[in-house]
Short mmCIF file of N, CA, C and O in Angstrom, two decimals:
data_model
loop_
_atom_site.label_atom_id
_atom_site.label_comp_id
_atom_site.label_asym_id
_atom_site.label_seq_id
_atom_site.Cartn_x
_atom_site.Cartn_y
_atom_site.Cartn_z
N UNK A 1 169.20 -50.18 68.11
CA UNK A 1 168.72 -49.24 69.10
C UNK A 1 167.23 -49.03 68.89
O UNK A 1 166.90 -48.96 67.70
N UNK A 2 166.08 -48.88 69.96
CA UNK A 2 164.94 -48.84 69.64
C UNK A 2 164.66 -47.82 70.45
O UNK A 2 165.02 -47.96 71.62
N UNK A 3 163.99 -46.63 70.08
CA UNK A 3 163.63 -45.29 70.90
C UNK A 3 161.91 -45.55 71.35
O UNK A 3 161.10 -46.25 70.74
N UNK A 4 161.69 -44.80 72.48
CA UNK A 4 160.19 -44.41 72.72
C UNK A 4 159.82 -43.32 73.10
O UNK A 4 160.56 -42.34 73.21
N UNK A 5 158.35 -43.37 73.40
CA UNK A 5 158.18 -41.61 73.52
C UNK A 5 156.73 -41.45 72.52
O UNK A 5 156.12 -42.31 71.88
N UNK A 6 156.45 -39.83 72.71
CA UNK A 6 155.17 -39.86 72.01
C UNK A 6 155.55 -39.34 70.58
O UNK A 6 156.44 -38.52 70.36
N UNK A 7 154.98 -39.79 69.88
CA UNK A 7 154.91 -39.10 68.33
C UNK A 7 154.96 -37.96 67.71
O UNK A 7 153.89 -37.62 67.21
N UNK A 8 156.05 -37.08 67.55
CA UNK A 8 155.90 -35.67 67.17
C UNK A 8 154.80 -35.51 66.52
O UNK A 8 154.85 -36.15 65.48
N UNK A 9 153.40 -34.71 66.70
CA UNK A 9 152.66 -34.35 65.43
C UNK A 9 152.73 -33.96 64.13
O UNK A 9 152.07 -34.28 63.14
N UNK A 10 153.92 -33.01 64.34
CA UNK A 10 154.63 -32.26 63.13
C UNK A 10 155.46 -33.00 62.26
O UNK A 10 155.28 -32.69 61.09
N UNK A 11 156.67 -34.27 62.52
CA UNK A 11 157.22 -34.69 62.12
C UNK A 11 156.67 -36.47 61.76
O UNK A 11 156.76 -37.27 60.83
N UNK A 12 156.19 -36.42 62.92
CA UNK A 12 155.22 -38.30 62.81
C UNK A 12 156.10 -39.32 63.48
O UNK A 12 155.80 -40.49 63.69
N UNK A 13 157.48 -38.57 63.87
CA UNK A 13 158.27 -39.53 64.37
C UNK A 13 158.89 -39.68 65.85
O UNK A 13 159.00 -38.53 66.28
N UNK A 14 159.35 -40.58 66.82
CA UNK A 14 159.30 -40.36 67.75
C UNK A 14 161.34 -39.34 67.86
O UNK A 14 161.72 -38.30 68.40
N UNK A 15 161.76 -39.98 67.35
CA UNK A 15 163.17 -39.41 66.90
C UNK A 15 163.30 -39.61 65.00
O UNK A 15 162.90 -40.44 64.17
N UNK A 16 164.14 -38.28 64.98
CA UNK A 16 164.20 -38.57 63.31
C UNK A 16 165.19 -38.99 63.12
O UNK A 16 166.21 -38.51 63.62
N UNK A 17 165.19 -39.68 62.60
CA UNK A 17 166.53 -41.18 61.65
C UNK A 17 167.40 -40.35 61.44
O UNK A 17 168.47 -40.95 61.51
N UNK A 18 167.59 -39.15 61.18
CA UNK A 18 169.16 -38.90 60.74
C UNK A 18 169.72 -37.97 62.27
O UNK A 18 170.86 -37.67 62.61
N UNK A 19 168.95 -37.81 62.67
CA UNK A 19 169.49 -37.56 64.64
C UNK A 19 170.13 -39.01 65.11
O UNK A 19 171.31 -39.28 65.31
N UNK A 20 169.16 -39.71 65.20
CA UNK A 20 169.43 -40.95 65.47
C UNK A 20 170.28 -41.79 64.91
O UNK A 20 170.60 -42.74 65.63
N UNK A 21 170.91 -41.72 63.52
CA UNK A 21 172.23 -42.52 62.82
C UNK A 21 173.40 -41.77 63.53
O UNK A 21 174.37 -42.38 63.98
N UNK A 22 173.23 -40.10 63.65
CA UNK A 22 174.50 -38.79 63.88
C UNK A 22 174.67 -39.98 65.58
O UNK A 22 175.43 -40.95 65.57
N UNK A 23 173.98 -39.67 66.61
CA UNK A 23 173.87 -39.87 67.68
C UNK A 23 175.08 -41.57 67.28
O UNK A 23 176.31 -41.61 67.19
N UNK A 24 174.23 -42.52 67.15
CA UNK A 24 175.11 -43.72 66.57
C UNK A 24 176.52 -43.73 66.10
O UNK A 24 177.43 -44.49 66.44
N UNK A 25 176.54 -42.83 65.32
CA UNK A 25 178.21 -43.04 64.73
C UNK A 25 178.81 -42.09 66.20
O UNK A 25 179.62 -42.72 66.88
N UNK A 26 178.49 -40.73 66.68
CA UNK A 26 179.05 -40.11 67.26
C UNK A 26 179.75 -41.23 68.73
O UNK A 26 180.86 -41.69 69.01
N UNK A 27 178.49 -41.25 69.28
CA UNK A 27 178.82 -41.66 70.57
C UNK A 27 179.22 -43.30 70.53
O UNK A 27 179.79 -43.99 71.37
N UNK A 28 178.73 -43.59 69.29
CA UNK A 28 179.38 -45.28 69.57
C UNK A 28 180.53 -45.43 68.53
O UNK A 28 181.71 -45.47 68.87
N UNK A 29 180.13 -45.49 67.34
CA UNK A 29 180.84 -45.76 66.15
C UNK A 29 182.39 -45.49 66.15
O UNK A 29 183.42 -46.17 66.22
N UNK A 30 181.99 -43.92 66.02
CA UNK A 30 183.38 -43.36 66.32
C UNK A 30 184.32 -43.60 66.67
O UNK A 30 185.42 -43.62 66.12
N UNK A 31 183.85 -43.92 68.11
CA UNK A 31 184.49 -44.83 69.39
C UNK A 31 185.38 -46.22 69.50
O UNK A 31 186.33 -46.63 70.17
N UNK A 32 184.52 -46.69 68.46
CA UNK A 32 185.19 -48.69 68.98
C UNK A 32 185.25 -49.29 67.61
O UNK A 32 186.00 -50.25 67.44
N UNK A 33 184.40 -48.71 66.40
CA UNK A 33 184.87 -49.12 65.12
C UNK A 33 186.81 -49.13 65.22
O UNK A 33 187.67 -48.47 65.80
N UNK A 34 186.76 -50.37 64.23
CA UNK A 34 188.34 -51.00 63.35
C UNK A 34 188.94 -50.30 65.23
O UNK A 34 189.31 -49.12 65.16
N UNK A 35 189.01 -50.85 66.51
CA UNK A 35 189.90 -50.74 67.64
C UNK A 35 189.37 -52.00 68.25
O UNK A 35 188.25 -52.47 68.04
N UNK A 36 190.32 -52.49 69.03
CA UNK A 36 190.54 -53.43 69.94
C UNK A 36 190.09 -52.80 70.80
O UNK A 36 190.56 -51.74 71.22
N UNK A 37 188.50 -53.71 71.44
CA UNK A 37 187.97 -53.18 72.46
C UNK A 37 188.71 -53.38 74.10
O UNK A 37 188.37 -52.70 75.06
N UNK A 38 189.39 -54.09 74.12
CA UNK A 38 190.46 -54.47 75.19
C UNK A 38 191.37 -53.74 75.46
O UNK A 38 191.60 -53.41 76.62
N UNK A 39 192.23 -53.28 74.23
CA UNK A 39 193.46 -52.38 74.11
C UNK A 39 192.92 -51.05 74.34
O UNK A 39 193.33 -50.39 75.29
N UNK A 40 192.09 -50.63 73.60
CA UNK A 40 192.28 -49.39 73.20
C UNK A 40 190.97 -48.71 73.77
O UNK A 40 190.77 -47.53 73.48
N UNK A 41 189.97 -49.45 74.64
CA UNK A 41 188.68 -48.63 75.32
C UNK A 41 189.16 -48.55 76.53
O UNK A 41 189.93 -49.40 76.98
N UNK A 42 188.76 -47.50 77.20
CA UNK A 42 189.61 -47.73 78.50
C UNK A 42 188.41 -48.49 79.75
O UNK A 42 188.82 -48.99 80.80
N UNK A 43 187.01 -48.46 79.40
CA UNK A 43 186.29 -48.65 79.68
C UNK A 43 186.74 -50.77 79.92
O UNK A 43 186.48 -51.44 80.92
N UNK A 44 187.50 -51.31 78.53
CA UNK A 44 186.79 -52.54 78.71
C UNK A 44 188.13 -53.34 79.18
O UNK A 44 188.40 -54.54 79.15
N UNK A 45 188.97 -52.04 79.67
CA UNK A 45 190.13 -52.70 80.62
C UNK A 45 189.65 -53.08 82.26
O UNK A 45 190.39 -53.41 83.18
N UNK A 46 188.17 -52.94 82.27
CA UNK A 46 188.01 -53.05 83.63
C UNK A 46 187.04 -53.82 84.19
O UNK A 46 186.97 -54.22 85.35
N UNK A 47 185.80 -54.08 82.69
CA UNK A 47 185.05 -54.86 82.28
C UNK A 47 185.69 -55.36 81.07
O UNK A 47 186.40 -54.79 80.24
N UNK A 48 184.99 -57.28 81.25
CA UNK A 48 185.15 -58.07 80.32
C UNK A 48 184.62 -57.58 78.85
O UNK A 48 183.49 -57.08 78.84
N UNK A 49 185.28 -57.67 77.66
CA UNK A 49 184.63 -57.37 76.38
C UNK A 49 183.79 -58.13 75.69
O UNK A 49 184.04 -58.41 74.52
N UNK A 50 182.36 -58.71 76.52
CA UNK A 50 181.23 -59.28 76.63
C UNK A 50 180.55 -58.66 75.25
O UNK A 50 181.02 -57.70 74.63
N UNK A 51 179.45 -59.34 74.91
CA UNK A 51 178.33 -58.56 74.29
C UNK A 51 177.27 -58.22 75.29
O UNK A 51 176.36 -57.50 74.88
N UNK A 52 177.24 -58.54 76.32
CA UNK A 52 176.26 -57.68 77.43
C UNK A 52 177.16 -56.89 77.75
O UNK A 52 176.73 -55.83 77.29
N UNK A 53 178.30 -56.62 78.32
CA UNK A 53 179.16 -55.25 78.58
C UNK A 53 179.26 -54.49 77.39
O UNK A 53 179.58 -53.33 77.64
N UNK A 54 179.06 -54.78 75.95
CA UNK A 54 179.54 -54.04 74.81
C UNK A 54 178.10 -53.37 74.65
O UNK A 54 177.99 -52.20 74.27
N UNK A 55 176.63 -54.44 75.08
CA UNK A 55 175.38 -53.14 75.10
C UNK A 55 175.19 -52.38 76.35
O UNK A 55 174.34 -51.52 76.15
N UNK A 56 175.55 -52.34 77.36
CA UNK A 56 175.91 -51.88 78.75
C UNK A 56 176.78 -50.48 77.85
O UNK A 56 176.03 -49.65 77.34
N UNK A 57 177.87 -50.33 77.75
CA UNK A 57 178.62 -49.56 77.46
C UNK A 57 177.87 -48.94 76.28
O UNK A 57 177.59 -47.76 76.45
N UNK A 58 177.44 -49.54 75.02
CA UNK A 58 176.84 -48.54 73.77
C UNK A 58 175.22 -47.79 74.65
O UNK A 58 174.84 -46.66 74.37
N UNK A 59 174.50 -48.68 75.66
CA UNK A 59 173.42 -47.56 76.50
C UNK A 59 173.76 -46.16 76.99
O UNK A 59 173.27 -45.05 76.79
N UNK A 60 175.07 -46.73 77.92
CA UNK A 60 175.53 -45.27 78.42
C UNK A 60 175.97 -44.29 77.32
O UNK A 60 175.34 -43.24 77.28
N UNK A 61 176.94 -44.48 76.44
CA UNK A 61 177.13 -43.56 75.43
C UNK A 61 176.00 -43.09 74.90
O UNK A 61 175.91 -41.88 74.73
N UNK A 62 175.01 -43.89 74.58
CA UNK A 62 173.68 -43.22 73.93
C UNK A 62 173.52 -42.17 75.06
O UNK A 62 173.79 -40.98 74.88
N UNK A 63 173.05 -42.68 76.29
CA UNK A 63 172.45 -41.69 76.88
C UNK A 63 172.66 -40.80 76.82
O UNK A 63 171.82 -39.95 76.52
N UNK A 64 174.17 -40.49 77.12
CA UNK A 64 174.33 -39.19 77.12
C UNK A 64 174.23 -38.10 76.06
O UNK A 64 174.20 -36.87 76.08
N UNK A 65 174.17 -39.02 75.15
CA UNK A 65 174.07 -38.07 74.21
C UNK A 65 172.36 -37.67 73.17
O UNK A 65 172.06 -36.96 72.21
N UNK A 66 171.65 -38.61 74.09
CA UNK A 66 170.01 -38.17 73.47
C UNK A 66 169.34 -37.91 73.97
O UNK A 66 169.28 -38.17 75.17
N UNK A 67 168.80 -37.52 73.60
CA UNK A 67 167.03 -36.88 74.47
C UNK A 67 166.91 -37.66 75.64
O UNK A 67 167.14 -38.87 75.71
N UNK A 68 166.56 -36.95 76.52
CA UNK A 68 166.08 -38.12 77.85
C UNK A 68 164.82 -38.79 78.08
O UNK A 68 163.85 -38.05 78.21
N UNK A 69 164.65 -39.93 78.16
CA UNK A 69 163.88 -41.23 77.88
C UNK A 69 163.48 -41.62 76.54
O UNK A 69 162.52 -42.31 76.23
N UNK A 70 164.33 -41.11 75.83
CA UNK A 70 163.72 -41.96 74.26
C UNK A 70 164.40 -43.15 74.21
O UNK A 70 163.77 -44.18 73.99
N UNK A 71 165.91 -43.19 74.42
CA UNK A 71 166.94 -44.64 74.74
C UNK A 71 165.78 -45.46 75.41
O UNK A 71 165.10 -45.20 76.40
N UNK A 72 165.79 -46.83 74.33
CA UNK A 72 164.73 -47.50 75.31
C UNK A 72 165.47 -49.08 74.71
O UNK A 72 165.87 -49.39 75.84
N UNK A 73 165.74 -49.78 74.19
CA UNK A 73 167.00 -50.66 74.33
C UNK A 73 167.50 -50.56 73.44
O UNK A 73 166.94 -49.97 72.51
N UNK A 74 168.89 -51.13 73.28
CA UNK A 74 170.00 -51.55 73.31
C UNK A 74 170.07 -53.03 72.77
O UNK A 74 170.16 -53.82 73.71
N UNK A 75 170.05 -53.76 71.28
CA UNK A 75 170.07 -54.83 70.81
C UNK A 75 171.09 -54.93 69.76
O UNK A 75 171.38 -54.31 68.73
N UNK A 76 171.70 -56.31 70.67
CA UNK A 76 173.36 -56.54 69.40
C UNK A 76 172.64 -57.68 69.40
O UNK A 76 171.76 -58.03 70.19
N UNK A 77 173.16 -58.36 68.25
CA UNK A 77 172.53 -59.90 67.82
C UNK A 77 174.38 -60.46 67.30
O UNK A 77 175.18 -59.94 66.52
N UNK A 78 174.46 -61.55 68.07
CA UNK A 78 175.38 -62.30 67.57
C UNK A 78 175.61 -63.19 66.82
O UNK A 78 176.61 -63.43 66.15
N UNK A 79 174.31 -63.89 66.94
CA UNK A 79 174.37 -64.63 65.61
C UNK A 79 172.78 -64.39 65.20
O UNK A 79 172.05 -63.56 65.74
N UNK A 80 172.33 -65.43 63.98
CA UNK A 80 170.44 -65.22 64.09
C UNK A 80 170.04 -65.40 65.27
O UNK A 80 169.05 -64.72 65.55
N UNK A 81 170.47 -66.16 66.19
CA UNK A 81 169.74 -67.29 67.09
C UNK A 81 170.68 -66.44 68.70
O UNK A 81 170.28 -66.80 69.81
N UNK A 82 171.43 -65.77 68.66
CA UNK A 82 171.91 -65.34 69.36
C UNK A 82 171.88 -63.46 69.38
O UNK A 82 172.04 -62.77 68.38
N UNK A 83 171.58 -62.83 71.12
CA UNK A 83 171.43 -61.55 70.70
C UNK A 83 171.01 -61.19 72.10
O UNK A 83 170.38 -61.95 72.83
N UNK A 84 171.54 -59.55 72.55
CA UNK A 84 171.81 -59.00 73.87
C UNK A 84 170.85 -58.19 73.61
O UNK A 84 170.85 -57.48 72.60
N UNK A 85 169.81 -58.20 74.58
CA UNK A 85 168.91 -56.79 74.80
C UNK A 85 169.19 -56.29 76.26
O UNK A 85 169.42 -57.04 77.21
N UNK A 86 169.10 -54.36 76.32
CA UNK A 86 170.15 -54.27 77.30
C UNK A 86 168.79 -53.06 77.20
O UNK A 86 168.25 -52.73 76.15
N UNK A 87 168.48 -52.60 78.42
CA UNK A 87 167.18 -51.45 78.46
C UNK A 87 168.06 -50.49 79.85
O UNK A 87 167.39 -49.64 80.43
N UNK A 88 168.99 -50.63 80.13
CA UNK A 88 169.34 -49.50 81.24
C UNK A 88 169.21 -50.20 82.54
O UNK A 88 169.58 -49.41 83.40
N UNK A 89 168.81 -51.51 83.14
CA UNK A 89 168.62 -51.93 83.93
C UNK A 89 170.23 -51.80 84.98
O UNK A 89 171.37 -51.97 84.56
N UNK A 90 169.94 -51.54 85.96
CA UNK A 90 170.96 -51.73 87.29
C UNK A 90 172.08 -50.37 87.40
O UNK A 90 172.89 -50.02 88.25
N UNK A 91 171.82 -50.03 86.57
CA UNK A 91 172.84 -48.63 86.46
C UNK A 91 173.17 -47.75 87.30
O UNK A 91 172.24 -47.12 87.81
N UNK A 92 174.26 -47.50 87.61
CA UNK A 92 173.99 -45.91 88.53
C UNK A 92 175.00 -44.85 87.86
O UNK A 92 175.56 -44.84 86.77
N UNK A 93 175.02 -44.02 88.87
CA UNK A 93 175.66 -42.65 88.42
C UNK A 93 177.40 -43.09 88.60
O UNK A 93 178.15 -42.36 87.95
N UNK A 94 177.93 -43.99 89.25
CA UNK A 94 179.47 -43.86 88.79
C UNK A 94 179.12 -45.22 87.88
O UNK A 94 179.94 -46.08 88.20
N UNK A 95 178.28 -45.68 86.96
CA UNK A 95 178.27 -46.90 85.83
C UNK A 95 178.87 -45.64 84.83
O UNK A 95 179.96 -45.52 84.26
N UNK A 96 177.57 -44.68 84.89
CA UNK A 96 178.03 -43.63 84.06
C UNK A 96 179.44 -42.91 83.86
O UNK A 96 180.06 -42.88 82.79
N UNK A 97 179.85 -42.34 85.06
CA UNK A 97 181.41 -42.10 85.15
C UNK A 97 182.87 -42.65 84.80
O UNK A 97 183.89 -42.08 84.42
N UNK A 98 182.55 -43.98 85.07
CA UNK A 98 183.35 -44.78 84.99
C UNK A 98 183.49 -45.41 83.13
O UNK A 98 184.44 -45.90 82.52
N UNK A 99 182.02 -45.06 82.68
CA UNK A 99 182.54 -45.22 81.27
C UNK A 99 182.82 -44.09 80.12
O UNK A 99 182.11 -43.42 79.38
N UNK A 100 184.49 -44.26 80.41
CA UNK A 100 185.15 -43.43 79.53
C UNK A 100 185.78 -43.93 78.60
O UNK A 100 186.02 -45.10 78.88
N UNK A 101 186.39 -43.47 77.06
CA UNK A 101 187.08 -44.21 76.36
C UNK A 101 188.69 -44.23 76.64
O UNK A 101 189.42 -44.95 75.96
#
């Protein structure tokens, strides 16, 4: 996950790392760690369980749950040579709705 935004003066950072790990385990981790993303998301019974649908789906969960405009992408790497960057592009308001667990 890569955040943007301006630089707290006070802190030096644009988000602080342990907001940003909480945010991670909460809204994603939690979620789809040790589960069958097929079985058991209800989200990826409707979409394919892609690695562009799996950063599609970990954007929206971020969003909702961080500051607004710091989410700035979304990078799974599948192999070295392989890897999804996902920035919020095409989205709308039932993308959002529609992803539930």
């Amino acid at each position: 996950t890569i955040v943007r935004g301006p630089v707290d003066a006070r802190t030096g950072m644009v988000a602080n790392i342990s907001d940003l790990k909480h945010w991670i385990q909460a809204a994603v981790l939690d979620v789809v760690d040790h589960r069958n993303l097929d079985a058991d998301i209800e989200y990826f019974r409707e979409h394919p369980s892609t690695t562009e649908n799996l950063a599609v789906f970990i954007w929206i969960r971020l969003a909702r749950v961080m500051p607004p405009g710091i989410l700035y992408q979304v990078i799974i790497s599948e192999t070295a040579k392989n890897k999804v960057i996902y920035s919020g592009e095409g989205l709308t308001d039932s993308d959002y709705d529609e992803c539930v667990v």
